[in-house]
mmCIF file of C-alpha atoms in Angstrom:
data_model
loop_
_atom_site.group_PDB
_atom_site.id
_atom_site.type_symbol
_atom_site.label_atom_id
_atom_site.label_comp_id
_atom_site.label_asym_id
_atom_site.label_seq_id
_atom_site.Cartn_x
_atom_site.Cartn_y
_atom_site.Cartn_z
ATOM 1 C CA UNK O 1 79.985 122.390 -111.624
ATOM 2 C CA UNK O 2 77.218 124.105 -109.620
ATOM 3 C CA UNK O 3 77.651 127.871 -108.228
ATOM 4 C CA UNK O 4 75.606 126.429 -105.245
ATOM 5 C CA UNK O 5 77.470 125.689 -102.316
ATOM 6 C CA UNK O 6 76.484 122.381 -100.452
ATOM 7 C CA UNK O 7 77.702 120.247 -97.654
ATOM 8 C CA UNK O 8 77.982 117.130 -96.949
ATOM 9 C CA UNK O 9 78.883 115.540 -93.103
ATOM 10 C CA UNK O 10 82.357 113.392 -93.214
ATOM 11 C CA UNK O 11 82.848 113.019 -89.744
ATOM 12 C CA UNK O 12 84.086 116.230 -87.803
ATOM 13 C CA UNK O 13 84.608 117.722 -91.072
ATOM 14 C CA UNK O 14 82.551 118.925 -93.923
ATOM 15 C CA UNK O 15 83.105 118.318 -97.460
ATOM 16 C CA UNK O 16 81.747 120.934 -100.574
ATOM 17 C CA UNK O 17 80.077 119.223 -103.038
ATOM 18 C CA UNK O 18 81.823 120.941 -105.787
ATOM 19 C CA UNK O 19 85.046 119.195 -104.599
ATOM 20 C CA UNK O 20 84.046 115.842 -104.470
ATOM 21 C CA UNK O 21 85.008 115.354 -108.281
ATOM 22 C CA UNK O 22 87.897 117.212 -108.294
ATOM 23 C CA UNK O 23 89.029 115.179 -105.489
ATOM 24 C CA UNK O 24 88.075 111.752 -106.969
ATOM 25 C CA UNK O 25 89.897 112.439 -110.689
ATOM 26 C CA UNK O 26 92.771 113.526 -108.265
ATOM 27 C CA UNK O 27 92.520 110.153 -106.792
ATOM 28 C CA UNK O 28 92.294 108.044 -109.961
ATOM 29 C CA UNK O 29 94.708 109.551 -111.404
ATOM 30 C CA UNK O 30 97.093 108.894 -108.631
ATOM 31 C CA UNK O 31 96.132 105.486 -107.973
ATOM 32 C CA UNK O 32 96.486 104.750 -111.615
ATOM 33 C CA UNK O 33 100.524 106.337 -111.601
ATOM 34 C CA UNK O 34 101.256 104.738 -108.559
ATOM 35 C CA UNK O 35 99.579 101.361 -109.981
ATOM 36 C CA UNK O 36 100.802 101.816 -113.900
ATOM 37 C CA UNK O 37 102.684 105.040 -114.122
ATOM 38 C CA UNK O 38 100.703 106.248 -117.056
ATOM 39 C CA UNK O 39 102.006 109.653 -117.078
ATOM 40 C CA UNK O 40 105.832 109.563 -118.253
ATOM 41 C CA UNK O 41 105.956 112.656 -118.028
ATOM 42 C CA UNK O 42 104.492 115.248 -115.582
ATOM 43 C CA UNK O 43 105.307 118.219 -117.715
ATOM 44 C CA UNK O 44 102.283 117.667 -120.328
ATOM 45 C CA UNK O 45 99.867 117.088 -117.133
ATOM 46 C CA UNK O 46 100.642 120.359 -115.735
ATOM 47 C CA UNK O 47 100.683 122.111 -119.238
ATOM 48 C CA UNK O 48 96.940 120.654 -119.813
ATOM 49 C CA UNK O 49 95.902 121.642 -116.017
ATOM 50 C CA UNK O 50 97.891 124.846 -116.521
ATOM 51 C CA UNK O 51 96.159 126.140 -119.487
ATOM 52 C CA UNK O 52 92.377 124.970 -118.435
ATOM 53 C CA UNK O 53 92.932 126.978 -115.484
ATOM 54 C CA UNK O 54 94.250 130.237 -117.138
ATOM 55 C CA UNK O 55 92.010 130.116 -119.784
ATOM 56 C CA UNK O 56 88.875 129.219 -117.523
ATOM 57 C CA UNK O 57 89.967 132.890 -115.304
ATOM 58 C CA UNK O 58 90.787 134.896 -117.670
ATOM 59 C CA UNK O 59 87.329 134.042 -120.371
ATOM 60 C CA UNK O 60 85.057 134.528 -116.909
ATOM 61 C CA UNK O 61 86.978 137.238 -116.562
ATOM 62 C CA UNK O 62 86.655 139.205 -119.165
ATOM 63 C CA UNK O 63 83.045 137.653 -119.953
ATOM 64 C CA UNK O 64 81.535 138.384 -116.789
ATOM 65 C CA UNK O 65 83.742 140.378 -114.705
ATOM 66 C CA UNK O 66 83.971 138.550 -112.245
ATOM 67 C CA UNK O 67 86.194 136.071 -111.071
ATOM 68 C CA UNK O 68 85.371 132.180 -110.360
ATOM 69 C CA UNK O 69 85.752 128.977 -108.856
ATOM 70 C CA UNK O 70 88.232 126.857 -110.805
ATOM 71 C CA UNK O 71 87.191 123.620 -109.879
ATOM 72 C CA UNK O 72 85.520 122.881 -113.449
ATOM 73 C CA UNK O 73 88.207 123.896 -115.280
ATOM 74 C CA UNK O 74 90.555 121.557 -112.663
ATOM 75 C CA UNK O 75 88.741 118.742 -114.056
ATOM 76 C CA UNK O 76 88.435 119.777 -117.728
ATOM 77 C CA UNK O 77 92.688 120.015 -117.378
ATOM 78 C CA UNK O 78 93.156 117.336 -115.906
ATOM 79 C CA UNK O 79 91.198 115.102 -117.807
ATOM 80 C CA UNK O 80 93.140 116.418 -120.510
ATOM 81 C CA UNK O 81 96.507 115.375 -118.779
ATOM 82 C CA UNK O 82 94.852 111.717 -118.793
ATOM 83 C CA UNK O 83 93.474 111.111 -121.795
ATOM 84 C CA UNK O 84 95.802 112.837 -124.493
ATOM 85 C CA UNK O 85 98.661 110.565 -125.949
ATOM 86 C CA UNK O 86 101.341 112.486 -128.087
ATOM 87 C CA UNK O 87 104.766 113.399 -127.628
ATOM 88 C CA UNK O 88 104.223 116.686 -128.131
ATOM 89 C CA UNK O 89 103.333 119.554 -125.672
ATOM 90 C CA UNK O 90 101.046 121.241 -128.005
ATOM 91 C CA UNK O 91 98.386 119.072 -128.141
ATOM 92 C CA UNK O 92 97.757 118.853 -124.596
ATOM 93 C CA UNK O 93 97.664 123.025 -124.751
ATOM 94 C CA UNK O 94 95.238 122.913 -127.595
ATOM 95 C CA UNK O 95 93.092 120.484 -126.180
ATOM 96 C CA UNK O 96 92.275 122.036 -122.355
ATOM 97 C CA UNK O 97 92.523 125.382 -124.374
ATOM 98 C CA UNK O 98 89.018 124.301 -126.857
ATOM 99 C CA UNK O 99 87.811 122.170 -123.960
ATOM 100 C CA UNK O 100 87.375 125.577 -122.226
ATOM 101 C CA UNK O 101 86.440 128.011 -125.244
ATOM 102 C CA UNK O 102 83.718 125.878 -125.759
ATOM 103 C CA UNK O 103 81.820 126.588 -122.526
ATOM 104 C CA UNK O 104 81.418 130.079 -123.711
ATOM 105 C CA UNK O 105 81.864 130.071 -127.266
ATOM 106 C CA UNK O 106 79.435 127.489 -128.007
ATOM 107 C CA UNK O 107 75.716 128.207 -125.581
ATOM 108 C CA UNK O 108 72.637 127.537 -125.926
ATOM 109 C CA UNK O 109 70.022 129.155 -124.295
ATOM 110 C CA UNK O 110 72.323 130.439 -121.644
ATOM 111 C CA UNK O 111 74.634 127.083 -120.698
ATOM 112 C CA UNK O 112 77.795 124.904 -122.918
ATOM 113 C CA UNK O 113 75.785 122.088 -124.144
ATOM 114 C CA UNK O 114 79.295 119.687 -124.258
ATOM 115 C CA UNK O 115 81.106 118.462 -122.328
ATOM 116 C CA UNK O 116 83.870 120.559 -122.081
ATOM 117 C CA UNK O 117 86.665 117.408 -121.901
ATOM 118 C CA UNK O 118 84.615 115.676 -123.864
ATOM 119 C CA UNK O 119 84.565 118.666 -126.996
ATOM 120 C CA UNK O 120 88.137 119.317 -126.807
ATOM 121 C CA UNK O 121 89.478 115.605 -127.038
ATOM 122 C CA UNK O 122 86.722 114.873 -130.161
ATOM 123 C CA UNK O 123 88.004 117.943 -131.811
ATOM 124 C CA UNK O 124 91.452 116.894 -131.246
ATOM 125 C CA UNK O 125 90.735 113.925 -132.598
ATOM 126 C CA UNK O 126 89.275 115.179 -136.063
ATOM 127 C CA UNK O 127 91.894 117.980 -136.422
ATOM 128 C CA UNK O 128 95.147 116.452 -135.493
ATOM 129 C CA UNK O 129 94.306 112.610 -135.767
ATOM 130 C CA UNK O 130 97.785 111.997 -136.252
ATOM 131 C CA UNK O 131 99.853 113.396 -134.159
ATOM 132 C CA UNK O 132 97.682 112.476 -130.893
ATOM 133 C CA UNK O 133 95.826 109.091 -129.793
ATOM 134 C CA UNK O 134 93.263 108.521 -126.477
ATOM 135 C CA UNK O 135 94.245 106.549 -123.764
ATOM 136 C CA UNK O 136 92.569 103.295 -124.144
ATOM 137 C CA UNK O 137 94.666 100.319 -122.994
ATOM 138 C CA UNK O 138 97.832 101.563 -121.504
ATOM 139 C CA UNK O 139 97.148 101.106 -118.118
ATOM 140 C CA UNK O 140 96.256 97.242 -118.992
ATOM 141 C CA UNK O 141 92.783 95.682 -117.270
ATOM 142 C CA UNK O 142 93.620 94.892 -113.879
ATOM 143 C CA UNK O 143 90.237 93.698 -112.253
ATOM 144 C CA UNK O 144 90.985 94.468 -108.386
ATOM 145 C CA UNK O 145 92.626 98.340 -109.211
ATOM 146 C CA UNK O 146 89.823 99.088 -111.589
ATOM 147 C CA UNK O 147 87.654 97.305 -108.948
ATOM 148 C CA UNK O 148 88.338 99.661 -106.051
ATOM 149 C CA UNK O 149 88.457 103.223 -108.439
ATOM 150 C CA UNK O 150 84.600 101.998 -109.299
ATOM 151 C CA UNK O 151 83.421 101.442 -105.923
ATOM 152 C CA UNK O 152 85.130 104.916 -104.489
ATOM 153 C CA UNK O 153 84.079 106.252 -107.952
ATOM 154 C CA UNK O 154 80.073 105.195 -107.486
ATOM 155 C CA UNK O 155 80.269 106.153 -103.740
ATOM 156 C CA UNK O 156 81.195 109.214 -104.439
ATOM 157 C CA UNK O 157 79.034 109.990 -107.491
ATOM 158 C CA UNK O 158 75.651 108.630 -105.472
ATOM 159 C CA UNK O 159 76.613 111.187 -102.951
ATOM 160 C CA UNK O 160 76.207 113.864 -105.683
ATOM 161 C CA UNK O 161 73.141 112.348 -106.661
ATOM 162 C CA UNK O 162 74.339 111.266 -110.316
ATOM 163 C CA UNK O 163 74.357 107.763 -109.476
ATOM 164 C CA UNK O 164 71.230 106.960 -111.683
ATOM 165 C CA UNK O 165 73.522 108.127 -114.910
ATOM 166 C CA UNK O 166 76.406 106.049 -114.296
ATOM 167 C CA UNK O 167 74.334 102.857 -113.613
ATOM 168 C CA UNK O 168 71.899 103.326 -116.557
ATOM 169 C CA UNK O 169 74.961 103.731 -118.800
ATOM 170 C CA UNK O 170 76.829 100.721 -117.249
ATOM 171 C CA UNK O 171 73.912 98.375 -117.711
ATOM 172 C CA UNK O 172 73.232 99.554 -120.972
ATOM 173 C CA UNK O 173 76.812 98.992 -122.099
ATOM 174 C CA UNK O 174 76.450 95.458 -120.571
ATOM 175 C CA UNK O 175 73.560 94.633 -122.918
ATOM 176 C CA UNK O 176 74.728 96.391 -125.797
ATOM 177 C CA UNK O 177 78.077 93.857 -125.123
ATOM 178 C CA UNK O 178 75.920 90.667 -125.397
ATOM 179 C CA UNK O 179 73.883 92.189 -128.301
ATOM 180 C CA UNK O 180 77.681 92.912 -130.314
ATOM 181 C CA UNK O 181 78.905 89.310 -129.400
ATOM 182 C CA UNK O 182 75.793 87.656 -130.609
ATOM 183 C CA UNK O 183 76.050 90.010 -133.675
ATOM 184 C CA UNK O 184 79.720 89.489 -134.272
ATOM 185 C CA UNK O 185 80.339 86.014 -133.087
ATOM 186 C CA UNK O 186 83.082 87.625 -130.941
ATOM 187 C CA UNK O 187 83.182 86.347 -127.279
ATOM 188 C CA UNK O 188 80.901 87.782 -124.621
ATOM 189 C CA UNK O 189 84.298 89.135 -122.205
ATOM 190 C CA UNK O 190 86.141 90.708 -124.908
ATOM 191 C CA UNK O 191 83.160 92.879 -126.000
ATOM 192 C CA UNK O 192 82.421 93.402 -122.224
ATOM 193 C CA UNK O 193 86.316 94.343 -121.234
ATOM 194 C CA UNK O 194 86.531 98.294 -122.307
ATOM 195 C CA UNK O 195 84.524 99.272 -119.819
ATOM 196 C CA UNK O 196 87.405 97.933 -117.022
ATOM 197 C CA UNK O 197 90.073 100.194 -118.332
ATOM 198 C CA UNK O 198 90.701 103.545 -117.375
ATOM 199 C CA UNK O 199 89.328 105.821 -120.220
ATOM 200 C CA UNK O 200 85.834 105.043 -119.027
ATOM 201 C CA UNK O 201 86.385 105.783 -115.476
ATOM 202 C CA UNK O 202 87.245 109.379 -116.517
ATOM 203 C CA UNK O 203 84.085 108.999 -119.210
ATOM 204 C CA UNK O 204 81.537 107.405 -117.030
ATOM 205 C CA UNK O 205 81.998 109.636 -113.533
ATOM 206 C CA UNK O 206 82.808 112.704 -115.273
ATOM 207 C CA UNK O 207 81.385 112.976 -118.803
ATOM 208 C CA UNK O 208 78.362 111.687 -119.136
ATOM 209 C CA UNK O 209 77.501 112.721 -115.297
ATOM 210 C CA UNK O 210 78.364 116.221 -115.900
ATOM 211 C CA UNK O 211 75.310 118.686 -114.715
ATOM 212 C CA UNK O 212 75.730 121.268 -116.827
ATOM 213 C CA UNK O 213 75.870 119.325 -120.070
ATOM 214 C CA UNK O 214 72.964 116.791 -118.667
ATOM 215 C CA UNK O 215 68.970 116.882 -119.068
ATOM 216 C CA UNK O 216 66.997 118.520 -116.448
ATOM 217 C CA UNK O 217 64.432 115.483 -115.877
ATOM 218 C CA UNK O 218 65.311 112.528 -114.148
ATOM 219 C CA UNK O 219 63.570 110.367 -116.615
ATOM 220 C CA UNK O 220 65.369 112.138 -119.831
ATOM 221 C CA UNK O 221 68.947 111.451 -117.259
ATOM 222 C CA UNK O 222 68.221 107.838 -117.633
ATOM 223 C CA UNK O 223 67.227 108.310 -121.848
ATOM 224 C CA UNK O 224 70.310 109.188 -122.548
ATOM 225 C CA UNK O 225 72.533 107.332 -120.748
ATOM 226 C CA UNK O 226 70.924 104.867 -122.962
ATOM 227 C CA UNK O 227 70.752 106.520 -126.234
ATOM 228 C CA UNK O 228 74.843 107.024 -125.499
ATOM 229 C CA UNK O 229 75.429 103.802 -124.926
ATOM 230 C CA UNK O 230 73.272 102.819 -127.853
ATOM 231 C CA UNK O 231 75.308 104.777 -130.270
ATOM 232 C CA UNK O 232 78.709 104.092 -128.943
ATOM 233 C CA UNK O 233 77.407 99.942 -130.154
ATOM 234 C CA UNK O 234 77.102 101.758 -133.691
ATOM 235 C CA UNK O 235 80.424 103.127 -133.166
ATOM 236 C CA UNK O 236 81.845 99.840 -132.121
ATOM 237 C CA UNK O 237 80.047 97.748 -134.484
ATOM 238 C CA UNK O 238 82.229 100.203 -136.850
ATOM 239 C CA UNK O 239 85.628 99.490 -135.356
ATOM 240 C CA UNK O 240 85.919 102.758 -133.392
ATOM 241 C CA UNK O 241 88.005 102.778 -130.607
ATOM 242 C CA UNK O 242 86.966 106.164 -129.275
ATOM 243 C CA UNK O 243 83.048 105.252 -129.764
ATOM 244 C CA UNK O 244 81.946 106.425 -126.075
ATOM 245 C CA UNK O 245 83.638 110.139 -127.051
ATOM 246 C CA UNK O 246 81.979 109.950 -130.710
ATOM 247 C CA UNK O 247 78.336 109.096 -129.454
ATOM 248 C CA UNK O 248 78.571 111.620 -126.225
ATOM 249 C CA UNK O 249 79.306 114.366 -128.191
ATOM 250 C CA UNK O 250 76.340 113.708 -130.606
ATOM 251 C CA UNK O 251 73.889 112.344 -127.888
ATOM 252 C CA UNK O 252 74.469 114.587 -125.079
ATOM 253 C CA UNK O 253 74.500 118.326 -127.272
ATOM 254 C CA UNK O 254 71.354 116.702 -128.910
ATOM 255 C CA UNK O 255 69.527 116.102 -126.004
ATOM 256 C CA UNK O 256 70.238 119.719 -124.524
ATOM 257 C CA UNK O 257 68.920 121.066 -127.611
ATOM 258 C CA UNK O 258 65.555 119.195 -127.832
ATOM 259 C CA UNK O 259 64.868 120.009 -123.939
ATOM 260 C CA UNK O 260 65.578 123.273 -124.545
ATOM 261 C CA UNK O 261 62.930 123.287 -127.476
ATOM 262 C CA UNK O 262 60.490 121.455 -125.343
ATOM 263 C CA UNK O 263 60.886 123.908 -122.384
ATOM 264 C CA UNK O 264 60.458 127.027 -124.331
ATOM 265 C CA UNK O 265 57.034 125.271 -126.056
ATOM 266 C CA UNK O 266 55.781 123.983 -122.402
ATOM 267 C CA UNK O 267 56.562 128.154 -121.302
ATOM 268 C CA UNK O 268 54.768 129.509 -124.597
ATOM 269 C CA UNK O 269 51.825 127.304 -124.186
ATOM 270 C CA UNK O 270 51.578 127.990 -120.219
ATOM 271 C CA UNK O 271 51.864 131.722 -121.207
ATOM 272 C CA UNK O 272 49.182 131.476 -123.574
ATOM 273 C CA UNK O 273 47.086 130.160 -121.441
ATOM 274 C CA UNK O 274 47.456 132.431 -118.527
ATOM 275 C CA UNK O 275 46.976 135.095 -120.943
ATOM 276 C CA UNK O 276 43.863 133.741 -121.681
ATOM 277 C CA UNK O 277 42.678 133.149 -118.120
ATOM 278 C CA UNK O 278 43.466 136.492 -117.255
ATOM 279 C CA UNK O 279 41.275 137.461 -120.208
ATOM 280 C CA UNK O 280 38.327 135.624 -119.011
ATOM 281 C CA UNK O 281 38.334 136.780 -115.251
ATOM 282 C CA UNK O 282 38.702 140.490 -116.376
ATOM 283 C CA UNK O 283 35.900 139.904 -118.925
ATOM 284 C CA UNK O 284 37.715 140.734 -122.076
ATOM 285 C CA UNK O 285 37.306 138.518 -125.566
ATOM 286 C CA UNK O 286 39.470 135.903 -126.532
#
């Protein structure tokens, strides 16, 4: 989340950007217990919140030396708490614990470039593939729950000016459904129904819409919505049932990297050519 504190009206009150997500993962997550009670057992939630938040103070800590808002780390623990599956405690530990070493273990040109959720559960995936699994289904497809969790969901998120993201993605994901039934000869709905249950509510509002993993440039925002969604079909076409976390944590590091590139050759150039203004109006040589 942003170090900038902003406002928005809500009523008599006012409500801090920075706490709108926290707030609506809060809200998911408890309409989805009361709803399904996905969580079985509280214990694991607050171990993955637990951890995010200790680790989160205590790397800023002794990074920085300072202390900082938590909110990030809130979500990075929490999403944890959601998405892990195993009966084990450790997993949910190890998971919010790389979520958050990532974020300052792994920079690039000053900022994470993953998702810090997104990191830990892919490298949970590929080191302890069998002892954990994602949440896909568990909470079943119920159209009117999942109905009201995307409106509040897009409300909020076009408040924080990420709505763009989440719609580019969405539509994308809509085509790229048609384009695997045609493909596949599978019907059009089944193709189409992942994107009801709950693991992309978590994915689309918070992952792919997080600002400090995301492009700078509106335009390259709605690139690689598409690209993700575009990969996640080669994913899927592959029988991958975590595709979405798979082609976000290629896409979205990618794309950081190449702007990056292209913003240090845009400064270079610029800089060269200031250089060589200054030249001419002083009446040196080039």
């Amino acid at each position: 989340m942003t170090g900038v504190t902003l406002t928005e009206p809500l009523g008599k009150f006012s409500l801090n950007r920075k706490y709108a997500a926290p707030l609506l993962i809060t809200a998911i997550l408890f309409a989805a217990h009361i709803s399904y009670g996905i969580l079985g057992n509280y214990g694991r939630l607050l171990t993955a919140i637990g951890t995010a938040l200790v680790a989160e103070a205590v790397l800023h800590r002794v990074v920085t030396g300072r202390w900082r808002d938590l909110s990030s780390a809130y979500i990075s623990g929490i999403s944890v708490g959601i998405l892990v599956r195993s009966p084990f405690f450790w997993p949910y530990m190890l998971c919010s614990l790389l979520s958050v070493l990532s974020k300052y273990v792994i920079r690039h040109r000053g900022t994470h470039i993953w998702n810090p959720s997104n990191f830990g559960v892919v490298a949970l995936l590929l080191i302890a593939w069998d002892d954990v699994a994602i949440l896909s289904i568990q909470w079943g497809n119920n159209m009117w729950a999942m109905l009201v969790i995307w409106i509040v969901g897009f409300v909020t998120i076009y408040r924080i000016r990420r709505f763009h993201i989440c719609a580019t993605y969405v539509l994308s994901f809509v085509a790229f459904a048609a384009i695997r039934s045609w493909m596949t000869g599978g019907a059009f709905l089944a193709e189409l129904s992942p994107i009801t249950g709950p693991m992309y509510q978590l994915f689309v509002f918070f992952m792919i819409t997080d600002p400090k993993t995301t492009v700078q440039s509106r335009k390259g925002q709605y690139l690689i919505a598409f690209l993700i969604a575009a990969v996640e079909m080669v994913f899927r076409l592959n029988e991958s049932i975590y595709a979405p976390f798979y082609a976000l944590a290629i896409v979205g590091p990618a794309s950081m990297i190449i702007e990056g590139y292209l913003i240090d050759r845009k400064e270079r150039i610029e800089g060269v050519n200031k250089d060589n203004r200054d030249k001419i109006s002083t009446g040196g040589t080039l």
